[in-house]
Coordinates of N, CA and C in Angstrom, one line a residue:
M1 N 0.7 -1.4 0.1 CA 0.2 0.0 0.1 C 0.9 1.2 -0.1
D2 N 0.6 2.2 -0.6 CA 1.1 3.6 -0.9 C 1.1 4.2 0.4
I3 N 2.1 5.2 0.7 CA 1.9 5.9 1.9 C 1.0 7.0 1.7
Q4 N -0.1 7.2 2.7 CA -1.2 8.2 2.8 C -0.7 9.4 3.1
F5 N 0.3 9.5 4.2 CA 0.7 10.7 4.6 C 2.4 10.9 4.9
L6 N 3.1 11.8 4.6 CA 4.6 11.9 4.8 C 4.7 13.4 5.2
A7 N 5.4 13.3 6.4 CA 5.8 14.7 7.0 C 7.2 14.8 7.5
E8 N 8.1 15.7 7.3 CA 9.5 15.8 7.8 C 9.6 17.1 8.5
I9 N 10.3 17.1 9.6 CA 10.8 18.2 10.4 C 12.0 18.3 10.7
K10 N 12.5 19.6 10.8 CA 14.1 19.5 11.1 C 14.4 19.4 12.4
D11 N 13.5 19.9 13.4 CA 13.7 19.9 14.8 C 12.4 19.3 15.5
L12 N 12.3 17.8 15.8 CA 11.3 17.3 16.4 C 11.0 18.0 17.8
K13 N 11.6 18.8 18.4 CA 11.3 19.3 19.6 C 10.0 20.2 19.4
V14 N 9.7 20.7 18.3 CA 8.7 21.6 18.0 C 7.4 20.7 18.3
V15 N 7.3 19.6 17.8 CA 6.2 18.7 17.8 C 6.1 18.1 19.1
Y16 N 7.3 17.7 19.8 CA 7.3 17.3 21.0 C 6.7 18.3 22.1
N17 N 7.1 19.5 22.2 CA 6.8 20.6 23.1 C 5.2 20.8 22.8
V18 N 4.7 20.8 21.6 CA 3.2 21.0 21.4 C 2.6 19.7 22.1
L19 N 2.9 18.5 21.9 CA 2.0 17.4 22.3 C 2.2 17.3 23.7
K20 N 3.3 17.7 24.4 CA 3.5 17.4 25.9 C 2.6 18.5 26.7
S21 N 2.0 19.7 25.8 CA 1.1 20.5 26.6 C -0.4 19.9 26.8
I22 N -0.8 18.8 26.1 CA -1.9 18.3 26.3 C -1.9 17.0 26.9
I23 N -0.8 16.6 27.6 CA -0.8 15.2 28.2 C -1.5 14.9 29.5
F24 N -2.9 14.8 29.4 CA -3.6 14.5 30.4 C -4.4 13.2 30.2
K25 N -4.3 12.6 29.2 CA -5.1 11.4 28.9 C -4.4 10.5 28.3
D26 N -4.6 9.2 28.3 CA -3.6 8.1 27.5 C -3.6 8.1 26.0
F27 N -4.9 8.5 25.2 CA -5.0 8.4 24.0 C -5.5 9.6 23.4
V28 N -5.1 9.9 22.3 CA -5.4 11.1 21.3 C -5.9 10.8 20.2
V29 N -6.7 11.8 19.4 CA -7.2 11.5 18.0 C -6.2 12.5 17.4
M30 N -5.5 12.0 16.3 CA -4.9 12.7 15.4 C -5.7 12.8 14.2
R31 N -5.9 14.1 13.6 CA -6.5 14.4 12.3 C -5.6 15.2 11.4
I32 N -5.3 14.3 10.2 CA -4.2 14.9 9.4 C -5.1 15.5 8.1
M33 N -4.8 16.8 8.0 CA -5.4 17.3 6.8 C -4.4 18.2 6.0
E34 N -5.0 18.7 4.8 CA -4.1 19.5 4.0 C -3.4 20.5 4.8
E35 N -3.9 21.3 5.5 CA -3.5 22.5 6.3 C -2.6 22.2 7.5
G36 N -2.7 20.9 8.0 CA -1.8 20.7 9.0 C -2.3 19.4 10.0
M37 N -2.0 19.4 11.2 CA -2.2 18.1 12.0 C -3.2 18.6 13.1
K38 N -4.2 18.1 13.6 CA -4.8 18.7 14.8 C -4.9 17.3 15.7
I39 N -4.4 17.6 16.8 CA -4.4 16.4 17.9 C -5.3 16.8 19.0
T40 N -6.3 16.1 19.2 CA -7.4 16.3 20.2 C -7.3 15.1 21.4
V41 N -7.6 15.6 22.5 CA -7.5 14.7 23.7 C -8.8 15.2 24.4
D42 N -9.7 14.3 24.8 CA -11.0 14.5 25.6 C -11.0 13.6 26.9
D43 N -11.6 14.3 27.8 CA -11.8 13.7 29.1 C -13.3 13.4 29.2
M44 N -13.7 12.0 29.1 CA -15.2 11.7 29.4 C -16.0 12.6 28.6
K45 N -16.0 13.3 27.6 CA -16.7 14.1 26.8 C -16.9 15.2 27.7
C46 N -16.4 15.6 28.5 CA -16.6 16.9 29.5 C -15.6 18.0 28.9
V47 N -14.5 17.6 28.7 CA -13.3 18.5 28.5 C -12.5 18.1 27.2
E48 N -12.5 18.9 26.3 CA -11.7 18.5 25.1 C -10.7 19.8 24.8
T49 N -9.4 19.1 24.6 CA -8.5 20.2 24.3 C -7.8 19.7 23.1
S50 N -7.5 20.6 22.2 CA -6.8 20.5 20.6 C -5.7 21.2 20.6
V51 N -4.7 20.7 19.8 CA -3.5 21.4 19.5 C -3.4 21.4 17.9
Y52 N -3.0 22.3 17.4 CA -2.8 22.3 15.8 C -1.6 22.6 15.4
I53 N -0.8 21.9 14.6 CA 0.6 22.1 14.1 C 0.3 22.2 12.4
P54 N 0.6 23.5 12.1 CA 0.3 23.9 10.6 C 1.4 23.0 9.6
S55 N 0.8 22.7 8.7 CA 1.7 22.2 7.7 C 2.8 22.9 7.3
N56 N 3.0 24.2 7.3 CA 4.3 24.9 7.0 C 5.1 24.8 7.9
I57 N 5.0 24.2 9.2 CA 6.0 24.0 10.2 C 7.2 22.9 9.6
F58 N 6.7 21.7 8.9 CA 7.3 20.7 8.2 C 7.8 21.2 6.8
F59 N 9.3 20.8 6.6 CA 9.6 21.1 5.3 C 9.3 20.1 4.2
V60 N 8.8 19.0 4.7 CA 8.2 18.1 3.5 C 6.7 17.8 4.4
Y61 N 5.6 18.0 3.6 CA 4.3 17.7 4.2 C 3.4 17.2 3.1
K62 N 3.0 16.0 3.0 CA 2.3 15.6 1.8 C 1.2 14.4 2.3
I63 N 0.0 14.7 1.8 CA -1.2 13.8 2.2 C -1.6 13.3 0.9
K64 N -2.0 12.0 0.6 CA -2.5 11.8 -0.8 C -4.0 11.5 -0.7
C65 N -4.7 11.4 0.5 CA -6.3 11.3 0.5 C -6.7 12.4 0.3
D66 N -8.1 12.2 -0.4 CA -8.9 13.4 -0.7 C -9.6 13.8 0.7
E67 N -9.8 12.8 1.6 CA -10.4 13.0 3.0 C -9.1 13.2 4.0
D68 N -9.8 13.7 5.3 CA -8.7 13.8 6.3 C -8.5 12.3 7.0
I69 N -7.3 12.2 7.2 CA -6.9 10.8 7.9 C -7.0 11.1 9.4
V70 N -7.9 10.1 9.9 CA -8.1 10.2 11.5 C -7.9 8.8 12.1
F71 N -7.0 8.9 13.1 CA -6.8 7.7 13.9 C -6.4 8.1 15.3
K72 N -6.4 7.1 16.1 CA -6.3 7.2 17.6 C -4.9 6.6 17.8
I73 N -4.2 7.3 18.5 CA -2.9 6.9 19.0 C -2.4 7.0 20.6
S74 N -1.6 6.1 21.0 CA -1.3 6.4 22.5 C -0.4 7.8 22.7
H75 N -1.0 8.6 23.2 CA -0.4 9.7 23.6 C 0.8 9.8 24.4
K76 N 0.9 8.9 25.4 CA 2.1 8.7 26.3 C 3.3 8.0 25.4
V77 N 2.8 7.0 24.8 CA 3.9 6.3 24.0 C 4.5 7.4 23.0
F78 N 3.6 7.8 22.2 CA 4.1 8.7 21.3 C 5.0 9.9 21.9
T79 N 4.7 10.6 22.8 CA 5.6 11.8 23.4 C 6.9 11.1 24.0
E80 N 6.6 9.9 24.8 CA 7.9 9.2 25.3 C 8.8 9.1 24.0
C81 N 8.5 8.4 23.0 CA 9.4 8.1 21.9 C 10.1 9.4 21.5
L82 N 9.3 10.4 21.4 CA 9.8 11.8 21.0 C 10.8 12.0 22.0
H83 N 10.8 12.1 23.2 CA 11.5 12.5 24.3 C 12.7 11.6 24.4
I84 N 12.5 10.2 24.4 CA 13.7 9.4 24.7 C 14.7 9.4 23.4
F85 N 14.0 9.4 22.2 CA 15.1 9.3 20.9 C 15.5 10.8 20.5
G86 N 14.8 11.7 21.0 CA 15.1 13.1 20.6 C 15.4 14.1 21.7
D87 N 15.9 13.5 22.7 CA 16.2 14.4 24.0 C 17.4 15.3 23.8
D88 N 18.3 15.0 23.0 CA 19.6 15.9 23.1 C 19.9 16.1 21.6
G89 N 20.6 17.2 21.5 CA 20.9 17.4 19.9 C 19.9 18.2 19.2
N90 N 19.8 18.2 18.1 CA 18.9 18.6 17.2 C 18.3 17.8 16.3
P91 N 17.4 16.7 16.6 CA 17.1 15.6 15.8 C 16.0 16.0 14.9
S92 N 16.0 15.4 13.8 CA 15.0 15.5 12.9 C 14.0 14.2 12.7
M93 N 12.8 14.3 12.2 CA 11.9 13.4 12.4 C 11.0 13.3 11.0
K94 N 11.0 12.0 10.4 CA 10.2 11.7 9.3 C 8.8 10.9 9.9
M95 N 7.6 11.4 9.6 CA 6.4 10.6 9.9 C 5.8 10.1 8.7
S96 N 5.2 8.8 9.0 CA 4.7 8.4 7.6 C 3.6 7.5 8.1
Y97 N 2.5 7.3 7.3 CA 1.3 6.4 7.8 C 0.5 5.9 6.2
K98 N 0.6 4.6 6.5 CA 0.1 4.0 5.1 C -1.4 4.0 5.0
G99 N -2.1 4.1 6.3 CA -3.6 4.0 6.2 C -4.0 3.0 7.3
P100 N -5.4 2.7 7.5 CA -6.1 2.0 8.5 C -5.4 0.6 8.7
G101 N -4.9 0.2 9.7 CA -4.3 -1.1 10.1 C -2.8 -1.1 10.1
F102 N -2.4 0.0 9.6 CA -0.8 0.3 9.6 C -0.6 1.3 10.7
P103 N 0.9 1.0 11.3 CA 1.2 1.9 12.3 C 1.7 3.4 11.9
L104 N 1.6 4.4 12.6 CA 2.4 5.6 12.3 C 3.7 5.3 12.6
S105 N 4.7 5.6 11.5 CA 6.1 5.4 11.6 C 6.9 6.5 11.7
L106 N 7.8 6.4 12.9 CA 8.6 7.7 13.1 C 10.0 7.1 12.5
V107 N 10.7 8.0 11.9 CA 12.2 7.9 11.8 C 12.8 9.1 12.3
I108 N 13.5 9.0 13.4 CA 14.2 9.9 14.1 C 15.9 10.0 13.7
K109 N 16.2 10.9 13.3 CA 17.7 11.1 13.0 C 18.6 12.0 13.8
K110 N 19.7 11.6 14.5 CA 20.4 12.6 15.1 C 21.7 12.5 14.1
K111 N 22.7 13.1 14.5 CA 23.9 13.3 13.7 C 24.5 11.9 13.2
I112 N 24.5 10.9 14.2 CA 25.1 9.8 13.7 C 24.2 8.4 14.3
L113 N 23.0 8.8 14.7 CA 22.0 7.6 15.2 C 20.8 7.7 14.3
L114 N 20.3 6.7 14.1 CA 18.9 6.6 13.4 C 18.0 5.6 14.1
S115 N 16.7 6.2 14.4 CA 16.0 5.3 15.2 C 14.6 5.3 14.7
I116 N 14.1 4.2 14.4 CA 12.9 3.6 13.6 C 11.8 3.3 14.8
V117 N 10.7 4.0 14.8 CA 9.6 3.5 15.9 C 8.4 3.5 15.1
K118 N 7.6 2.3 15.4 CA 6.4 2.2 14.8 C 5.5 1.9 16.1

């Protein structure tokens, strides 16, 4: 299956800092749109918080679907991966998603280290 979404950013700390600002529940809903990514967390349908990362933050941002891509992801696992693998230096990140049933793949690059997380 072809990749439905591809994004690359030169400093993953931008994404990490945005995500950690809403870390009060285990799962988030990611909505990937032409304009950018919207990450939403809700607490029992009483409180809802969303953050938006515009597509122009990324130096590569491609979406192949006519419709928005929506999936649920473990917020804690996602932010911990970004923190562990991108804690020091100035790491870049490539995100890709093939579609329903496939994981969100992260490729995190430091100067001499390459980490692949799915």
